[in-house]
Short mmCIF file of C-alpha atoms and ligand atoms in Angstrom, two decimals:
data_model
loop_
_atom_site.label_atom_id
_atom_site.label_comp_id
_atom_site.label_asym_id
_atom_site.label_seq_id
_atom_site.Cartn_x
_atom_site.Cartn_y
_atom_site.Cartn_z
CA MET V 1 18.05 44.29 160.61
CA SER V 2 16.47 47.13 161.39
CA LYS V 3 18.42 50.23 162.09
CA ASP V 4 16.10 52.17 163.95
CA SER V 5 17.02 50.71 167.03
CA GLY V 6 20.15 49.00 167.74
CA LYS V 7 21.58 45.57 168.65
CA LEU V 8 23.59 43.68 170.73
CA TYR V 9 24.69 40.45 168.99
CA ILE V 10 27.01 37.61 170.74
CA CYS V 11 28.01 35.57 168.24
CA ALA V 12 30.35 31.92 168.71
CA THR V 13 32.89 31.63 166.65
CA PRO V 14 34.71 28.35 165.88
CA ILE V 15 37.24 27.07 168.91
CA GLY V 16 39.74 25.55 166.33
CA ASN V 17 38.27 24.22 162.39
CA LEU V 18 36.87 27.38 161.15
CA GLU V 19 33.70 25.32 159.10
CA ASP V 20 32.22 25.05 162.91
CA ILE V 21 30.31 28.90 162.14
CA THR V 22 26.51 29.20 161.31
CA LEU V 23 25.22 30.55 158.43
CA ARG V 24 23.27 33.03 160.69
CA ALA V 25 26.78 33.61 162.39
CA ILE V 26 27.59 34.92 159.12
CA ARG V 27 25.02 36.28 158.30
CA VAL V 28 24.14 38.62 160.79
CA PHE V 29 28.08 39.11 160.55
CA LYS V 30 27.20 40.31 157.24
CA GLU V 31 24.59 43.24 158.27
CA ALA V 32 26.35 44.03 161.17
CA ASP V 33 27.34 47.72 161.30
CA LEU V 34 30.57 46.91 163.09
CA ILE V 35 32.63 43.32 164.40
CA ALA V 36 33.60 43.66 167.69
CA ALA V 37 36.55 41.75 168.51
CA GLU V 38 38.30 40.39 170.95
CA ASP V 39 41.51 39.86 167.84
CA THR V 40 41.19 41.63 165.19
CA ARG V 41 44.03 39.39 163.66
CA VAL V 42 42.19 36.98 164.69
CA THR V 43 38.84 37.22 163.42
CA ILE V 44 40.30 38.85 159.91
CA LYS V 45 40.70 35.25 160.06
CA LEU V 46 37.72 33.90 159.64
CA LEU V 47 35.96 36.85 157.99
CA SER V 48 38.11 36.65 154.84
CA ARG V 49 37.05 32.59 155.02
CA TYR V 50 33.65 34.17 154.72
CA GLY V 51 34.20 37.12 151.66
CA ILE V 52 33.23 39.21 154.48
CA SER V 53 33.96 42.94 154.83
CA THR V 54 32.07 44.66 157.87
CA PRO V 55 34.60 47.92 159.50
CA MET V 56 36.38 45.83 163.43
CA THR V 57 37.02 47.45 166.56
CA SER V 58 38.39 45.71 169.56
CA TYR V 59 37.44 45.52 172.90
CA HIS V 60 39.52 43.29 175.07
CA GLU V 61 39.81 42.68 178.41
CA HIS V 62 42.07 46.08 178.78
CA ASN V 63 40.04 48.58 177.18
CA GLU V 64 36.14 46.57 178.57
CA ALA V 65 35.26 49.87 180.21
CA THR V 66 35.70 52.11 177.89
CA LYS V 67 34.75 50.61 175.23
CA SER V 68 31.53 49.47 176.60
CA LYS V 69 30.60 53.02 177.54
CA GLU V 70 31.73 53.56 172.93
CA LEU V 71 29.80 50.13 172.48
CA ILE V 72 26.99 51.33 173.56
CA LYS V 73 26.53 54.92 172.86
CA ASP V 74 26.74 53.12 169.20
CA MET V 75 24.09 50.98 169.76
CA LYS V 76 22.24 53.79 170.93
CA PHE V 77 22.27 55.84 167.86
CA GLY V 78 21.21 52.71 166.30
CA LYS V 79 24.35 50.63 165.11
CA THR V 80 24.03 46.69 165.54
CA VAL V 81 27.11 45.74 167.08
CA ALA V 82 27.80 41.81 167.12
CA LEU V 83 31.26 41.02 169.48
CA VAL V 84 32.87 38.12 169.15
CA SER V 85 36.07 36.71 171.06
CA ASP V 86 38.93 35.05 169.70
CA ALA V 87 37.65 31.34 169.61
CA GLY V 88 33.64 30.44 171.07
CA THR V 89 31.60 31.96 173.46
CA PRO V 90 31.97 35.83 173.45
CA GLY V 91 31.40 35.82 178.10
CA ILE V 92 32.84 32.20 178.63
CA SER V 93 35.75 32.73 179.80
CA ASP V 94 36.49 35.81 177.32
CA PRO V 95 35.29 39.01 177.33
CA GLY V 96 31.01 39.79 177.20
CA HIS V 97 30.14 40.59 180.12
CA ARG V 98 30.55 44.05 180.95
CA LEU V 99 29.54 45.45 177.81
CA ILE V 100 26.38 42.45 178.05
CA LYS V 101 25.13 43.60 181.33
CA ALA V 102 25.60 47.38 179.91
CA CYS V 103 23.61 47.01 177.48
CA ILE V 104 21.18 45.14 179.25
CA ASP V 105 21.05 47.88 182.35
CA GLU V 106 21.01 50.46 179.42
CA GLY V 107 17.50 49.12 177.80
CA ILE V 108 19.36 48.29 174.32
CA PRO V 109 18.09 44.57 172.68
CA ILE V 110 20.73 42.04 173.05
CA GLU V 111 21.05 38.38 170.78
CA PRO V 112 22.65 35.68 171.60
CA VAL V 113 23.73 33.66 168.27
CA PRO V 114 24.49 30.04 169.43
CA GLY V 115 27.74 28.01 168.84
CA PRO V 116 30.99 26.68 170.19
CA SER V 117 32.10 26.45 173.20
CA ALA V 118 35.19 24.22 174.32
CA LEU V 119 33.58 23.90 177.66
CA ILE V 120 30.19 21.95 176.09
CA THR V 121 32.75 20.66 173.32
CA ALA V 122 35.02 19.20 175.92
CA LEU V 123 32.53 17.99 178.46
CA VAL V 124 30.06 15.82 175.29
CA VAL V 125 33.24 13.91 174.84
CA SER V 126 34.67 13.00 177.82
CA GLY V 127 32.38 10.79 178.48
CA LEU V 128 31.86 11.36 182.27
CA PRO V 129 28.39 12.43 183.15
CA THR V 130 26.90 15.11 181.88
CA ASP V 131 23.26 15.67 183.75
CA SER V 132 25.19 17.79 186.67
CA PHE V 133 28.39 19.62 186.11
CA VAL V 134 29.93 22.55 187.16
CA PHE V 135 32.43 24.52 185.23
CA GLN V 136 35.12 27.04 186.79
CA GLY V 137 37.17 28.48 183.82
CA PHE V 138 40.54 28.69 185.47
CA LEU V 139 41.47 28.47 188.23
CA PRO V 140 42.63 30.79 190.39
CA ARG V 141 47.29 31.51 190.77
CA LYS V 142 47.60 31.73 194.22
CA LYS V 143 48.71 28.23 195.82
CA GLY V 144 46.35 28.36 198.83
CA GLU V 145 43.45 29.64 196.43
CA ARG V 146 44.16 26.70 194.51
CA MET V 147 44.49 24.24 196.67
CA SER V 148 41.00 24.77 199.08
CA LEU V 149 38.89 25.61 195.76
CA LEU V 150 40.14 22.59 194.45
CA GLU V 151 39.46 20.30 197.76
CA GLU V 152 35.87 21.53 197.38
CA LEU V 153 34.84 21.54 193.49
CA LEU V 154 36.31 17.41 193.80
CA GLY V 155 33.31 16.68 196.88
CA ILE V 156 31.07 18.20 194.50
CA GLY V 157 29.76 14.66 193.46
CA ARG V 158 29.53 16.46 189.80
CA THR V 159 31.72 16.21 186.39
CA VAL V 160 34.13 19.01 187.32
CA VAL V 161 35.27 21.13 183.97
CA LEU V 162 38.40 23.53 183.99
CA PHE V 163 40.05 25.40 181.00
CA GLU V 164 43.69 25.64 182.23
CA SER V 165 46.82 26.86 179.88
CA PRO V 166 48.89 23.58 178.52
CA LYS V 167 51.97 25.15 181.09
CA ARG V 168 48.89 24.64 183.69
CA VAL V 169 48.42 20.77 182.95
CA LYS V 170 50.57 19.18 185.03
CA LYS V 171 51.20 21.05 187.68
CA THR V 172 47.40 21.17 188.22
CA LEU V 173 47.02 17.31 187.60
CA GLY V 174 49.26 16.60 190.06
CA GLU V 175 47.90 17.92 192.51
CA VAL V 176 44.71 16.82 191.73
CA ALA V 177 46.55 13.55 192.63
CA GLY V 178 47.61 14.77 195.35
CA ILE V 179 44.52 14.78 197.14
CA ASP V 180 42.85 11.77 194.97
CA PRO V 181 44.67 10.14 192.90
CA GLU V 182 42.12 7.58 190.86
CA ARG V 183 39.25 10.36 190.70
CA GLU V 184 39.06 9.57 186.82
CA THR V 185 40.16 12.55 184.80
CA VAL V 186 39.92 13.97 180.82
CA LEU V 187 42.50 15.90 179.15
CA ALA V 188 40.76 17.28 176.13
CA ARG V 189 43.03 18.75 174.06
CA GLU V 190 43.33 20.73 170.02
CA LEU V 191 38.96 19.70 169.89
CA THR V 192 38.52 20.18 166.33
CA LYS V 193 41.75 21.16 165.01
CA LYS V 194 44.15 19.08 163.56
CA PHE V 195 45.98 17.58 166.33
CA GLU V 196 42.88 16.12 168.54
CA GLU V 197 43.45 14.34 171.38
CA VAL V 198 40.76 13.09 174.17
CA MET V 199 42.70 11.64 177.06
CA ARG V 200 40.74 9.26 179.50
CA GLY V 201 41.94 8.57 182.62
CA THR V 202 42.41 8.47 186.33
CA ALA V 203 44.25 11.92 187.36
CA SER V 204 47.61 9.68 188.84
CA GLY V 205 47.86 7.08 185.41
CA LEU V 206 47.45 11.13 183.57
CA LEU V 207 50.80 12.36 185.27
CA ASP V 208 51.97 9.78 184.72
CA ARG V 209 51.95 9.32 181.41
CA LEU V 210 52.17 13.57 180.20
CA ASP V 211 56.19 13.52 179.30
CA GLU V 212 58.74 16.58 180.83
CA ALA V 213 57.13 18.83 178.50
CA GLY V 214 53.95 18.51 179.68
CA ILE V 215 51.03 18.60 177.42
CA LYS V 216 51.33 21.64 173.89
CA GLY V 217 47.58 23.54 172.75
CA GLU V 218 44.72 23.85 173.38
CA VAL V 219 43.23 22.13 176.69
CA VAL V 220 40.19 21.35 178.39
CA ILE V 221 40.37 20.00 181.83
CA LEU V 222 37.89 16.85 183.22
CA PHE V 223 36.98 15.81 186.27
CA GLY V 224 34.34 12.77 186.70
CA PRO V 225 31.82 13.27 189.65
CA THR V 226 33.73 11.65 193.84
CA LYS V 227 32.76 7.79 193.35
CA LYS V 228 31.27 7.59 196.74
CA THR V 229 31.53 3.53 198.41
CA PHE V 230 26.84 3.43 199.10
CA GLY V 231 27.58 -0.58 200.53
CA ALA V 232 29.24 -2.44 198.79
CA VAL V 233 29.79 -1.03 195.97
CA SER V 234 31.15 2.43 194.53
CA ILE V 235 28.83 4.55 192.33
CA THR V 236 28.15 7.73 192.19
CA ALA V 237 24.74 9.51 193.54
CA GLY V 238 23.99 9.91 189.62
CA GLU V 239 24.19 6.58 189.15
CA LEU V 240 22.04 5.47 191.37
CA ARG V 241 19.70 8.45 190.64
CA GLU V 242 19.54 7.01 187.10
CA ALA V 243 19.33 3.79 187.68
CA VAL V 244 15.37 4.42 190.27
CA VAL V 245 14.43 6.62 186.98
CA LYS V 246 14.80 4.25 184.56
CA LEU V 247 12.73 1.20 186.89
CA ILE V 248 10.29 4.33 187.01
CA LYS V 249 10.41 5.50 183.46
CA LYS V 250 9.22 2.34 183.34
CA GLY V 251 6.21 1.72 185.12
CA VAL V 252 8.18 0.92 188.04
CA HIS V 253 6.36 2.53 191.20
CA LYS V 254 8.79 4.69 192.57
CA LYS V 255 9.60 2.63 196.00
CA GLU V 256 9.83 -0.40 194.38
CA ALA V 257 12.33 1.19 192.25
CA ILE V 258 13.81 2.43 194.92
CA THR V 259 13.44 -0.47 196.91
CA GLU V 260 14.85 -2.69 193.70
CA VAL V 261 18.66 -0.27 192.51
CA ALA V 262 18.96 -1.07 196.75
CA GLY V 263 19.00 -4.85 196.94
CA LYS V 264 21.35 -4.76 193.16
CA TYR V 265 23.69 -2.05 194.55
CA GLY V 266 23.65 -3.10 197.85
CA VAL V 267 23.03 0.07 199.44
CA ASN V 268 20.68 1.45 202.04
CA LYS V 269 17.53 1.42 201.09
CA HIS V 270 17.23 4.44 203.21
CA MET V 271 20.29 5.57 201.21
CA VAL V 272 18.52 5.85 198.09
CA TYR V 273 14.90 7.50 199.27
CA GLU V 274 17.61 10.47 200.39
CA ILE V 275 19.28 10.89 196.74
CA VAL V 276 15.79 10.90 194.88
CA ILE V 277 14.36 13.36 197.60
CA ASP V 278 18.01 15.53 196.22
CA ILE V 279 16.19 14.94 192.35
CA HIS V 280 12.82 16.27 193.79
CA GLU V 281 14.46 19.07 195.42
CA LYS V 282 16.32 20.20 192.94
CA ASN V 283 12.70 20.93 190.86
CA ILE V 284 14.01 17.58 187.80
CA LYS V 285 11.02 15.29 189.38
CA GLY V 286 9.12 16.35 186.53
CA GLN V 287 12.14 13.79 184.61
CA ILE V 288 10.49 11.28 186.62
N1 SAM I 301 35.18 31.91 175.10
C1 SAM I 301 35.86 30.32 174.77
C2 SAM I 301 35.44 29.57 174.60
O1 SAM I 301 33.32 29.41 174.86
O2 SAM I 301 35.65 27.77 173.75
C3 SAM I 301 36.97 29.30 175.85
C4 SAM I 301 37.86 31.29 176.37
S1 SAM I 301 39.94 30.68 177.08
C5 SAM I 301 39.99 31.72 177.56
C6 SAM I 301 40.46 29.93 176.67
C7 SAM I 301 40.53 28.62 176.50
O3 SAM I 301 39.52 27.32 176.25
C8 SAM I 301 41.54 27.76 176.35
O4 SAM I 301 42.93 27.50 177.36
C9 SAM I 301 41.38 26.12 176.46
O5 SAM I 301 41.20 25.83 178.09
C10 SAM I 301 39.82 26.08 176.32
N2 SAM I 301 40.19 26.27 174.81
C11 SAM I 301 39.79 26.78 173.14
N3 SAM I 301 39.62 26.31 172.76
C12 SAM I 301 40.10 24.75 173.06
C13 SAM I 301 39.74 23.90 172.08
N4 SAM I 301 39.98 24.14 170.35
N5 SAM I 301 40.76 22.78 172.37
C14 SAM I 301 40.60 22.71 173.99
N6 SAM I 301 40.65 23.84 174.61
C15 SAM I 301 39.77 24.39 173.54
#
């Protein structure tokens, strides 16, 4: 690591299991001049486990503005700083964005050191479609804002990923069940930890399964895309698109693939065509 110019490393850390740390992150922690940690008491556990004694400083939501300035100054003097949050990837519903933006504005190099995030971990284990999803982070607290945002998210037609405090999981599920009780829902709890659990069902079904106490530990809530009724069957646009893409990949001409899928699912041919056009517009035509 050059000492001539400073640099910011954005380092992901485990979301539970301390083994989920990359070799590169360990090296960067050892070589950095300073580790900027959301909570030094949390990060010390990880550092001790790997015998790292690099000095730490705290960088959290309450001192982000002033601390960013200090860290920028350090980096301008040639120091390398490794940024970490309590768990997962800094900047993802965690402090980091302000410092990263300041480095960009000041021309200080930044390098990501990727690793875990509860977002991607929950998404892949959920079994819900991963090709297109919306990440909302935490919902706003105000009821009106929550409800209108939830309605918007549930209408988007993509998998929705939310971070939620365990205290509010029941409330959120209740709100979603009020909008769409049959919505495919997944609760991914305590991922990578001893009591890891993934509960799958509908919004109302999962709500019934949670007892009075609700749920314990850290939770990601996921909702499947809206099942729109296209013609005779309830199928998502994504599933129709996938069926067309599969045929095209097998060498079937686009027009024939659309006709075949429309026939198979009893869906209007023009509707399937619209969905394929949608693929084109979203610039992912390369897939087909
Ligand atoms: N930056 C972090 C990341 O990339 O994973 C997320 C930080 S955010 C403040 C914390 C939220 O992430 C929790 O409320 C929960 O929704 C989710 N989370 C973090 N660790 C988790 C885990 N082990 N299992 C399930 N959800 C987790």
